[in-house]
């Protein structure tokens, strides 16, 4: 079974390219996470860009959750896997850059292996400032309060910068203190209609994939979550987590075999109006200037609409509770206690339910 799987996987580059031939012969641009590709002449670049995204799917044969829980997330973990893909893209942007590309069986930077190893282990290397908007409103003041970090002076360790310290003084180098920016993962949950997406939101939704800060969107259909990474015309391009693969552990040399973490099959597409109206947009701002640029793009492309997808305001609304930056959570549960029974999940551990990556 393993050899059959690997031999089939070897041919995915060719299969992927063949499937791209089925895309319409058009002069329209394909947008993938802030980058554009001309489908007619840049299919190989499009392939490379999509295959570089980390692809997280159902897994089987991992250590039982909580020691006695399920050893596979098939059938119930698709939204978690989509969230992993968005988080992984944020970490790639942080440590490798948006223009980083992946090639099969080619040695990758050590930062890439650390992303695979540490995705479920948050430390200072891969920690992000995470802001989740509420009431369809993004508050600039709150984000800057959370992301601006004032490191201690080298000359006066242990002292906090004086309150009178201004940004202009910092930029002129008149103080030993320098304001830093903690990389931002911005999540904007939205409801774009009642039972289906309201067409008035379509253009603004697509504009979000054009922004250089784009991490795509989480959404899909009832009981089926997908990670949307771009669009062509009125069709969304997405990575599908609904393939069950065997769990991959860290090898003795400390690396992770990444061959099953990149999708070399044809990217799937969905008409945007078939998308469930509950979605979550993701954006990554490595530096403060990236966030300022994102705010400008939102004001120009999103807030111009009469019926806006979301609001962007400067100040914290007075009728809201005070903003408290989230602290690192203390994990007191394995999650196993939330699963009433594993009987309904046992069927997903059967060999015949293992999906082979083939056509």
mmCIF file of C-alpha atoms in Angstrom:
data_model
loop_
_atom_site.group_PDB
_atom_site.id
_atom_site.type_symbol
_atom_site.label_atom_id
_atom_site.label_comp_id
_atom_site.label_asym_id
_atom_site.label_seq_id
_atom_site.Cartn_x
_atom_site.Cartn_y
_atom_site.Cartn_z
ATOM 1 C CA UNK A 1 0.000 0.000 0.000
ATOM 2 C CA UNK A 2 2.795 2.441 0.923
ATOM 3 C CA UNK A 3 4.800 1.738 -2.262
ATOM 4 C CA UNK A 4 1.663 2.095 -4.372
ATOM 5 C CA UNK A 5 0.943 5.423 -2.746
ATOM 6 C CA UNK A 6 4.472 6.734 -3.294
ATOM 7 C CA UNK A 7 4.654 5.596 -6.906
ATOM 8 C CA UNK A 8 1.398 7.352 -7.670
ATOM 9 C CA UNK A 9 2.568 10.463 -5.886
ATOM 10 C CA UNK A 10 5.661 10.619 -8.113
ATOM 11 C CA UNK A 11 3.439 11.368 -11.104
ATOM 12 C CA UNK A 12 1.434 14.197 -9.594
ATOM 13 C CA UNK A 13 3.400 17.024 -11.265
ATOM 14 C CA UNK A 14 2.435 15.679 -14.686
ATOM 15 C CA UNK A 15 -1.139 15.019 -13.617
ATOM 16 C CA UNK A 16 -1.450 18.530 -12.170
ATOM 17 C CA UNK A 17 -0.217 20.129 -15.388
ATOM 18 C CA UNK A 18 -2.647 18.059 -17.433
ATOM 19 C CA UNK A 19 -5.523 19.208 -15.267
ATOM 20 C CA UNK A 20 -4.564 22.841 -15.747
ATOM 21 C CA UNK A 21 -5.285 22.314 -19.436
ATOM 22 C CA UNK A 22 -8.937 22.049 -18.396
ATOM 23 C CA UNK A 23 -8.903 25.639 -17.172
ATOM 24 C CA UNK A 24 -10.488 28.085 -19.601
ATOM 25 C CA UNK A 25 -8.292 29.599 -22.285
ATOM 26 C CA UNK A 26 -8.602 33.133 -21.036
ATOM 27 C CA UNK A 27 -6.603 36.301 -20.643
ATOM 28 C CA UNK A 28 -7.972 36.723 -17.130
ATOM 29 C CA UNK A 29 -5.547 36.773 -14.230
ATOM 30 C CA UNK A 30 -5.463 34.077 -11.575
ATOM 31 C CA UNK A 31 -4.913 35.548 -8.107
ATOM 32 C CA UNK A 32 -3.241 33.376 -5.458
ATOM 33 C CA UNK A 33 -2.696 34.937 -2.023
ATOM 34 C CA UNK A 34 -1.798 38.381 -3.312
ATOM 35 C CA UNK A 35 0.122 37.260 -6.402
ATOM 36 C CA UNK A 36 -1.181 37.271 -9.959
ATOM 37 C CA UNK A 37 -0.594 34.736 -12.738
ATOM 38 C CA UNK A 38 -1.625 34.928 -16.359
ATOM 39 C CA UNK A 39 -3.186 31.525 -16.942
ATOM 40 C CA UNK A 40 -2.548 31.502 -20.670
ATOM 41 C CA UNK A 41 1.234 31.901 -20.413
ATOM 42 C CA UNK A 42 2.203 31.201 -16.770
ATOM 43 C CA UNK A 43 0.742 27.799 -15.938
ATOM 44 C CA UNK A 44 4.050 26.468 -14.624
ATOM 45 C CA UNK A 45 4.407 29.450 -12.270
ATOM 46 C CA UNK A 46 0.842 28.928 -11.117
ATOM 47 C CA UNK A 47 1.591 25.264 -10.428
ATOM 48 C CA UNK A 48 4.695 26.143 -8.459
ATOM 49 C CA UNK A 49 2.865 28.755 -6.405
ATOM 50 C CA UNK A 50 -0.035 26.481 -5.476
ATOM 51 C CA UNK A 51 2.116 23.437 -4.712
ATOM 52 C CA UNK A 52 4.270 25.524 -2.365
ATOM 53 C CA UNK A 53 1.321 25.990 0.006
ATOM 54 C CA UNK A 54 1.401 23.599 2.937
ATOM 55 C CA UNK A 55 -1.492 21.163 2.591
ATOM 56 C CA UNK A 56 -2.957 19.658 5.749
ATOM 57 C CA UNK A 57 -5.405 16.800 5.438
ATOM 58 C CA UNK A 58 -7.072 14.194 7.584
ATOM 59 C CA UNK A 59 -4.495 11.920 9.223
ATOM 60 C CA UNK A 60 -4.723 8.431 10.649
ATOM 61 C CA UNK A 61 -2.622 6.359 13.047
ATOM 62 C CA UNK A 62 -1.487 9.244 15.230
ATOM 63 C CA UNK A 63 -1.273 8.796 18.992
ATOM 64 C CA UNK A 64 -4.802 8.522 20.437
ATOM 65 C CA UNK A 65 -6.018 11.897 21.659
ATOM 66 C CA UNK A 66 -5.814 11.957 25.439
ATOM 67 C CA UNK A 67 -4.424 8.443 25.401
ATOM 68 C CA UNK A 68 -7.797 6.799 24.800
ATOM 69 C CA UNK A 69 -9.422 8.978 22.155
ATOM 70 C CA UNK A 70 -9.500 8.668 18.376
ATOM 71 C CA UNK A 71 -6.309 8.108 16.386
ATOM 72 C CA UNK A 72 -7.743 9.672 13.232
ATOM 73 C CA UNK A 73 -9.531 12.943 12.562
ATOM 74 C CA UNK A 74 -11.204 11.703 9.373
ATOM 75 C CA UNK A 75 -14.784 12.905 9.176
ATOM 76 C CA UNK A 76 -14.524 15.645 11.801
ATOM 77 C CA UNK A 77 -11.221 17.529 11.537
ATOM 78 C CA UNK A 78 -11.535 19.409 8.250
ATOM 79 C CA UNK A 79 -11.928 22.884 9.766
ATOM 80 C CA UNK A 80 -8.955 22.262 12.050
ATOM 81 C CA UNK A 81 -6.867 21.253 9.046
ATOM 82 C CA UNK A 82 -7.944 24.370 7.136
ATOM 83 C CA UNK A 83 -6.970 26.493 10.112
ATOM 84 C CA UNK A 84 -3.571 24.779 10.114
ATOM 85 C CA UNK A 85 -3.101 25.673 6.462
ATOM 86 C CA UNK A 86 -3.819 29.340 7.102
ATOM 87 C CA UNK A 87 -1.519 29.403 10.132
ATOM 88 C CA UNK A 88 1.211 27.614 8.191
ATOM 89 C CA UNK A 89 0.966 30.220 5.430
ATOM 90 C CA UNK A 90 1.364 32.979 8.019
ATOM 91 C CA UNK A 91 4.515 31.299 9.368
ATOM 92 C CA UNK A 92 5.884 30.849 5.854
ATOM 93 C CA UNK A 93 5.345 34.548 5.186
ATOM 94 C CA UNK A 94 7.035 35.404 8.451
ATOM 95 C CA UNK A 95 10.140 33.226 8.157
ATOM 96 C CA UNK A 96 10.527 32.490 4.435
ATOM 97 C CA UNK A 97 8.603 35.248 2.676
ATOM 98 C CA UNK A 98 5.650 35.127 0.300
ATOM 99 C CA UNK A 99 7.917 34.537 -2.713
ATOM 100 C CA UNK A 100 9.437 31.352 -1.273
ATOM 101 C CA UNK A 101 8.876 28.342 -3.494
ATOM 102 C CA UNK A 102 8.975 24.617 -2.815
ATOM 103 C CA UNK A 103 10.446 21.902 -4.999
ATOM 104 C CA UNK A 104 9.962 18.219 -4.391
ATOM 105 C CA UNK A 105 12.943 16.386 -2.896
ATOM 106 C CA UNK A 106 14.978 19.587 -2.802
ATOM 107 C CA UNK A 107 16.686 20.598 0.414
ATOM 108 C CA UNK A 108 14.710 23.348 2.068
ATOM 109 C CA UNK A 109 15.754 26.073 4.515
ATOM 110 C CA UNK A 110 15.891 25.066 8.155
ATOM 111 C CA UNK A 111 13.058 27.517 8.848
ATOM 112 C CA UNK A 112 10.793 25.414 6.644
ATOM 113 C CA UNK A 113 11.467 22.278 8.682
ATOM 114 C CA UNK A 114 10.875 24.215 11.887
ATOM 115 C CA UNK A 115 7.459 25.251 10.620
ATOM 116 C CA UNK A 116 6.532 21.600 10.009
ATOM 117 C CA UNK A 117 7.896 20.549 13.389
ATOM 118 C CA UNK A 118 6.558 23.373 15.519
ATOM 119 C CA UNK A 119 3.185 24.119 13.998
ATOM 120 C CA UNK A 120 1.449 22.601 17.025
ATOM 121 C CA UNK A 121 4.041 23.927 19.515
ATOM 122 C CA UNK A 122 3.892 27.657 19.996
ATOM 123 C CA UNK A 123 7.084 29.335 21.189
ATOM 124 C CA UNK A 124 8.629 32.727 20.610
ATOM 125 C CA UNK A 125 9.986 31.649 17.208
ATOM 126 C CA UNK A 126 6.595 31.032 15.695
ATOM 127 C CA UNK A 127 4.326 33.068 17.940
ATOM 128 C CA UNK A 128 2.125 35.682 16.353
ATOM 129 C CA UNK A 129 -0.118 38.442 17.587
ATOM 130 C CA UNK A 130 -3.556 37.067 16.728
ATOM 131 C CA UNK A 131 -6.455 39.480 16.353
ATOM 132 C CA UNK A 132 -9.964 38.207 15.636
ATOM 133 C CA UNK A 133 -12.391 40.974 14.743
ATOM 134 C CA UNK A 134 -15.815 41.176 16.357
ATOM 135 C CA UNK A 135 -19.112 42.596 15.116
ATOM 136 C CA UNK A 136 -17.659 42.857 11.607
ATOM 137 C CA UNK A 137 -15.330 45.605 12.836
ATOM 138 C CA UNK A 138 -11.530 45.845 12.804
ATOM 139 C CA UNK A 139 -10.161 48.387 15.292
ATOM 140 C CA UNK A 140 -6.821 49.915 14.316
ATOM 141 C CA UNK A 141 -6.106 51.244 17.798
ATOM 142 C CA UNK A 142 -6.520 47.807 19.396
ATOM 143 C CA UNK A 143 -4.294 46.076 16.868
ATOM 144 C CA UNK A 144 -1.495 48.593 17.288
ATOM 145 C CA UNK A 145 -1.798 48.330 21.048
ATOM 146 C CA UNK A 146 -1.380 44.573 20.769
ATOM 147 C CA UNK A 147 1.379 44.478 18.157
ATOM 148 C CA UNK A 148 3.597 47.346 19.194
ATOM 149 C CA UNK A 149 6.305 46.016 21.470
ATOM 150 C CA UNK A 150 8.730 48.274 23.296
ATOM 151 C CA UNK A 151 11.850 46.233 24.026
ATOM 152 C CA UNK A 152 14.002 47.063 27.004
ATOM 153 C CA UNK A 153 16.971 49.406 26.553
ATOM 154 C CA UNK A 154 20.341 47.724 26.320
ATOM 155 C CA UNK A 155 21.831 50.378 28.578
ATOM 156 C CA UNK A 156 19.138 50.242 31.251
ATOM 157 C CA UNK A 157 17.894 46.667 31.514
ATOM 158 C CA UNK A 158 14.701 46.225 33.444
ATOM 159 C CA UNK A 159 13.454 49.770 32.912
ATOM 160 C CA UNK A 160 10.353 50.525 30.888
ATOM 161 C CA UNK A 161 10.454 53.338 28.334
ATOM 162 C CA UNK A 162 9.093 56.653 29.583
ATOM 163 C CA UNK A 163 5.513 57.478 28.694
ATOM 164 C CA UNK A 164 6.680 60.638 26.978
ATOM 165 C CA UNK A 165 8.660 58.673 24.408
ATOM 166 C CA UNK A 166 7.309 59.523 20.975
ATOM 167 C CA UNK A 167 7.497 57.778 17.641
ATOM 168 C CA UNK A 168 9.307 60.787 16.165
ATOM 169 C CA UNK A 169 12.041 60.568 18.793
ATOM 170 C CA UNK A 170 12.429 56.871 18.082
ATOM 171 C CA UNK A 171 12.687 57.371 14.338
ATOM 172 C CA UNK A 172 15.353 60.065 14.847
ATOM 173 C CA UNK A 173 17.365 57.791 17.091
ATOM 174 C CA UNK A 174 17.217 60.185 20.069
ATOM 175 C CA UNK A 175 16.314 57.380 22.438
ATOM 176 C CA UNK A 176 17.870 54.039 23.253
ATOM 177 C CA UNK A 177 14.422 52.512 22.979
ATOM 178 C CA UNK A 178 13.014 51.331 19.686
ATOM 179 C CA UNK A 179 9.430 50.313 19.034
ATOM 180 C CA UNK A 180 9.085 46.863 17.506
ATOM 181 C CA UNK A 181 6.146 45.135 15.839
ATOM 182 C CA UNK A 182 4.979 41.643 16.658
ATOM 183 C CA UNK A 183 3.882 39.923 13.399
ATOM 184 C CA UNK A 184 0.113 40.024 13.088
ATOM 185 C CA UNK A 185 -2.269 37.258 12.108
ATOM 186 C CA UNK A 186 -5.551 39.048 11.450
ATOM 187 C CA UNK A 187 -8.751 36.985 11.243
ATOM 188 C CA UNK A 188 -11.982 38.600 10.066
ATOM 189 C CA UNK A 189 -15.032 36.312 10.515
ATOM 190 C CA UNK A 190 -17.919 37.326 8.295
ATOM 191 C CA UNK A 191 -21.510 36.448 7.486
ATOM 192 C CA UNK A 192 -22.055 37.462 3.875
ATOM 193 C CA UNK A 193 -25.692 36.501 3.571
ATOM 194 C CA UNK A 194 -28.442 34.430 5.151
ATOM 195 C CA UNK A 195 -28.554 31.171 3.222
ATOM 196 C CA UNK A 196 -26.117 32.082 0.470
ATOM 197 C CA UNK A 197 -23.641 34.831 -0.332
ATOM 198 C CA UNK A 198 -25.221 38.126 -1.246
ATOM 199 C CA UNK A 199 -23.857 38.995 -4.724
ATOM 200 C CA UNK A 200 -23.130 42.559 -3.615
ATOM 201 C CA UNK A 201 -20.177 41.204 -1.605
ATOM 202 C CA UNK A 202 -18.549 39.243 -4.431
ATOM 203 C CA UNK A 203 -16.244 41.941 -5.791
ATOM 204 C CA UNK A 204 -15.028 43.016 -2.341
ATOM 205 C CA UNK A 205 -14.471 39.390 -1.321
ATOM 206 C CA UNK A 206 -12.327 38.794 -4.400
ATOM 207 C CA UNK A 207 -10.355 41.986 -3.764
ATOM 208 C CA UNK A 208 -9.134 40.499 -0.491
ATOM 209 C CA UNK A 209 -7.244 37.762 -2.386
ATOM 210 C CA UNK A 210 -5.392 40.484 -4.329
ATOM 211 C CA UNK A 211 -3.953 42.098 -1.216
ATOM 212 C CA UNK A 212 -0.282 41.247 -0.592
ATOM 213 C CA UNK A 213 -1.197 40.527 3.036
ATOM 214 C CA UNK A 214 -3.747 37.857 2.028
ATOM 215 C CA UNK A 215 -3.766 34.485 3.783
ATOM 216 C CA UNK A 216 -6.896 33.428 1.924
ATOM 217 C CA UNK A 217 -10.159 32.433 3.553
ATOM 218 C CA UNK A 218 -11.703 29.618 5.579
ATOM 219 C CA UNK A 219 -15.134 28.454 4.514
ATOM 220 C CA UNK A 220 -16.862 25.948 2.303
ATOM 221 C CA UNK A 221 -20.194 24.212 2.507
ATOM 222 C CA UNK A 222 -22.157 22.770 5.457
ATOM 223 C CA UNK A 223 -20.015 20.020 7.039
ATOM 224 C CA UNK A 224 -17.217 20.582 4.506
ATOM 225 C CA UNK A 225 -14.487 23.128 5.206
ATOM 226 C CA UNK A 226 -11.982 24.251 2.578
ATOM 227 C CA UNK A 227 -8.998 26.591 2.480
ATOM 228 C CA UNK A 228 -9.521 29.159 -0.262
ATOM 229 C CA UNK A 229 -6.301 30.586 -1.688
ATOM 230 C CA UNK A 230 -7.397 32.548 -4.750
ATOM 231 C CA UNK A 231 -9.769 32.961 -7.647
ATOM 232 C CA UNK A 232 -10.171 32.933 -11.413
ATOM 233 C CA UNK A 233 -13.117 34.961 -12.618
ATOM 234 C CA UNK A 234 -16.039 34.043 -10.373
ATOM 235 C CA UNK A 235 -14.530 30.723 -9.314
ATOM 236 C CA UNK A 236 -12.654 30.310 -6.045
ATOM 237 C CA UNK A 237 -9.554 28.085 -5.950
ATOM 238 C CA UNK A 238 -9.170 25.997 -2.829
ATOM 239 C CA UNK A 239 -7.191 23.252 -1.102
ATOM 240 C CA UNK A 240 -9.322 20.365 0.122
ATOM 241 C CA UNK A 241 -8.400 18.634 3.415
ATOM 242 C CA UNK A 242 -10.754 15.686 2.799
ATOM 243 C CA UNK A 243 -8.044 13.152 1.969
ATOM 244 C CA UNK A 244 -6.910 10.717 4.663
ATOM 245 C CA UNK A 245 -3.175 10.136 4.892
ATOM 246 C CA UNK A 246 -1.004 8.296 7.388
ATOM 247 C CA UNK A 247 0.433 10.365 10.224
ATOM 248 C CA UNK A 248 4.019 11.500 9.617
ATOM 249 C CA UNK A 249 6.288 11.798 12.642
ATOM 250 C CA UNK A 250 9.614 13.566 12.996
ATOM 251 C CA UNK A 251 12.499 11.412 11.801
ATOM 252 C CA UNK A 252 15.621 10.595 13.813
ATOM 253 C CA UNK A 253 17.575 13.415 12.176
ATOM 254 C CA UNK A 254 14.946 15.900 13.330
ATOM 255 C CA UNK A 255 13.369 16.481 9.909
ATOM 256 C CA UNK A 256 9.861 15.780 8.678
ATOM 257 C CA UNK A 257 9.198 13.973 5.403
ATOM 258 C CA UNK A 258 7.175 16.623 3.615
ATOM 259 C CA UNK A 259 6.042 14.707 0.525
ATOM 260 C CA UNK A 260 2.445 14.476 1.750
ATOM 261 C CA UNK A 261 2.282 18.103 2.906
ATOM 262 C CA UNK A 262 2.063 19.595 -0.577
ATOM 263 C CA UNK A 263 -0.855 19.093 -2.924
ATOM 264 C CA UNK A 264 0.306 18.274 -6.442
ATOM 265 C CA UNK A 265 -3.157 17.426 -7.689
ATOM 266 C CA UNK A 266 -5.330 19.779 -9.665
ATOM 267 C CA UNK A 267 -6.510 22.747 -7.594
ATOM 268 C CA UNK A 268 -10.234 22.520 -7.092
ATOM 269 C CA UNK A 269 -12.621 25.334 -7.930
ATOM 270 C CA UNK A 270 -16.029 26.467 -6.732
ATOM 271 C CA UNK A 271 -18.338 29.180 -7.990
ATOM 272 C CA UNK A 272 -18.225 31.917 -5.410
ATOM 273 C CA UNK A 273 -22.040 32.023 -5.134
ATOM 274 C CA UNK A 274 -22.031 28.368 -4.024
ATOM 275 C CA UNK A 275 -19.938 29.237 -0.995
ATOM 276 C CA UNK A 276 -21.599 29.109 2.411
ATOM 277 C CA UNK A 277 -21.999 32.720 3.627
ATOM 278 C CA UNK A 278 -20.068 32.052 6.858
ATOM 279 C CA UNK A 279 -16.396 32.670 6.082
ATOM 280 C CA UNK A 280 -13.256 33.949 7.768
ATOM 281 C CA UNK A 281 -10.697 36.074 5.952
ATOM 282 C CA UNK A 282 -7.049 35.880 6.965
ATOM 283 C CA UNK A 283 -4.262 38.452 6.604
ATOM 284 C CA UNK A 284 -0.631 38.590 7.699
ATOM 285 C CA UNK A 285 1.253 41.800 8.490
ATOM 286 C CA UNK A 286 4.895 41.169 9.300
ATOM 287 C CA UNK A 287 5.674 44.819 9.948
ATOM 288 C CA UNK A 288 3.642 47.848 10.952
ATOM 289 C CA UNK A 289 4.001 49.303 7.475
ATOM 290 C CA UNK A 290 2.307 46.171 6.105
ATOM 291 C CA UNK A 291 -0.660 46.765 8.389
ATOM 292 C CA UNK A 292 -0.815 50.446 7.425
ATOM 293 C CA UNK A 293 -0.799 49.407 3.779
ATOM 294 C CA UNK A 294 -3.577 46.888 4.446
ATOM 295 C CA UNK A 295 -5.672 49.616 6.081
ATOM 296 C CA UNK A 296 -5.201 51.815 3.017
ATOM 297 C CA UNK A 297 -6.246 48.992 0.687
ATOM 298 C CA UNK A 298 -9.333 48.256 2.776
ATOM 299 C CA UNK A 299 -10.353 51.901 2.737
ATOM 300 C CA UNK A 300 -9.855 52.046 -1.015
ATOM 301 C CA UNK A 301 -11.332 48.692 -2.109
ATOM 302 C CA UNK A 302 -13.672 47.514 0.669
ATOM 303 C CA UNK A 303 -15.108 50.596 2.322
ATOM 304 C CA UNK A 304 -16.077 52.140 -1.016
ATOM 305 C CA UNK A 305 -19.006 49.725 -1.276
ATOM 306 C CA UNK A 306 -22.454 50.846 -0.152
ATOM 307 C CA UNK A 307 -22.961 47.512 1.616
ATOM 308 C CA UNK A 308 -19.633 46.859 3.279
ATOM 309 C CA UNK A 309 -18.279 43.424 4.170
ATOM 310 C CA UNK A 310 -16.785 44.820 7.366
ATOM 311 C CA UNK A 311 -15.831 48.110 8.984
ATOM 312 C CA UNK A 312 -12.396 49.532 9.745
ATOM 313 C CA UNK A 313 -12.335 52.121 12.528
ATOM 314 C CA UNK A 314 -9.524 54.053 14.145
ATOM 315 C CA UNK A 315 -10.681 54.129 17.762
ATOM 316 C CA UNK A 316 -12.039 51.466 20.080
ATOM 317 C CA UNK A 317 -15.843 51.876 20.206
ATOM 318 C CA UNK A 318 -16.867 53.507 23.480
ATOM 319 C CA UNK A 319 -19.766 51.107 24.035
ATOM 320 C CA UNK A 320 -17.501 48.042 23.773
ATOM 321 C CA UNK A 321 -15.770 46.478 26.777
ATOM 322 C CA UNK A 322 -12.137 47.576 27.186
ATOM 323 C CA UNK A 323 -9.726 45.853 24.832
ATOM 324 C CA UNK A 324 -7.428 43.412 26.592
ATOM 325 C CA UNK A 325 -4.689 41.842 24.425
ATOM 326 C CA UNK A 326 -5.007 38.060 24.588
ATOM 327 C CA UNK A 327 -2.541 36.239 26.774
ATOM 328 C CA UNK A 328 -0.948 32.909 25.997
ATOM 329 C CA UNK A 329 -3.560 30.280 26.903
ATOM 330 C CA UNK A 330 -2.870 27.692 29.552
ATOM 331 C CA UNK A 331 -3.711 24.289 28.127
ATOM 332 C CA UNK A 332 -5.585 22.264 30.729
ATOM 333 C CA UNK A 333 -7.242 19.734 28.460
ATOM 334 C CA UNK A 334 -6.294 17.280 25.753
ATOM 335 C CA UNK A 335 -9.649 17.610 24.053
ATOM 336 C CA UNK A 336 -10.426 13.928 24.470
ATOM 337 C CA UNK A 337 -13.152 14.630 27.032
ATOM 338 C CA UNK A 338 -15.171 16.474 24.396
ATOM 339 C CA UNK A 339 -15.572 13.299 22.373
ATOM 340 C CA UNK A 340 -18.474 11.261 23.738
ATOM 341 C CA UNK A 341 -17.571 8.047 21.991
ATOM 342 C CA UNK A 342 -15.017 6.761 19.540
ATOM 343 C CA UNK A 343 -17.323 4.121 18.135
ATOM 344 C CA UNK A 344 -18.537 6.361 15.321
ATOM 345 C CA UNK A 345 -14.948 7.273 14.460
ATOM 346 C CA UNK A 346 -13.567 3.745 14.306
ATOM 347 C CA UNK A 347 -14.811 3.246 10.777
ATOM 348 C CA UNK A 348 -12.400 5.922 9.550
ATOM 349 C CA UNK A 349 -9.442 3.821 10.707
ATOM 350 C CA UNK A 350 -10.280 1.085 8.230
ATOM 351 C CA UNK A 351 -7.718 0.552 5.467
ATOM 352 C CA UNK A 352 -10.355 0.687 2.735
ATOM 353 C CA UNK A 353 -11.249 4.255 3.760
ATOM 354 C CA UNK A 354 -7.704 5.436 3.139
ATOM 355 C CA UNK A 355 -7.778 7.699 0.077
ATOM 356 C CA UNK A 356 -4.880 7.236 -2.324
ATOM 357 C CA UNK A 357 -3.599 10.339 -4.074
ATOM 358 C CA UNK A 358 -4.258 9.184 -7.601
ATOM 359 C CA UNK A 359 -6.662 9.850 -10.448
#
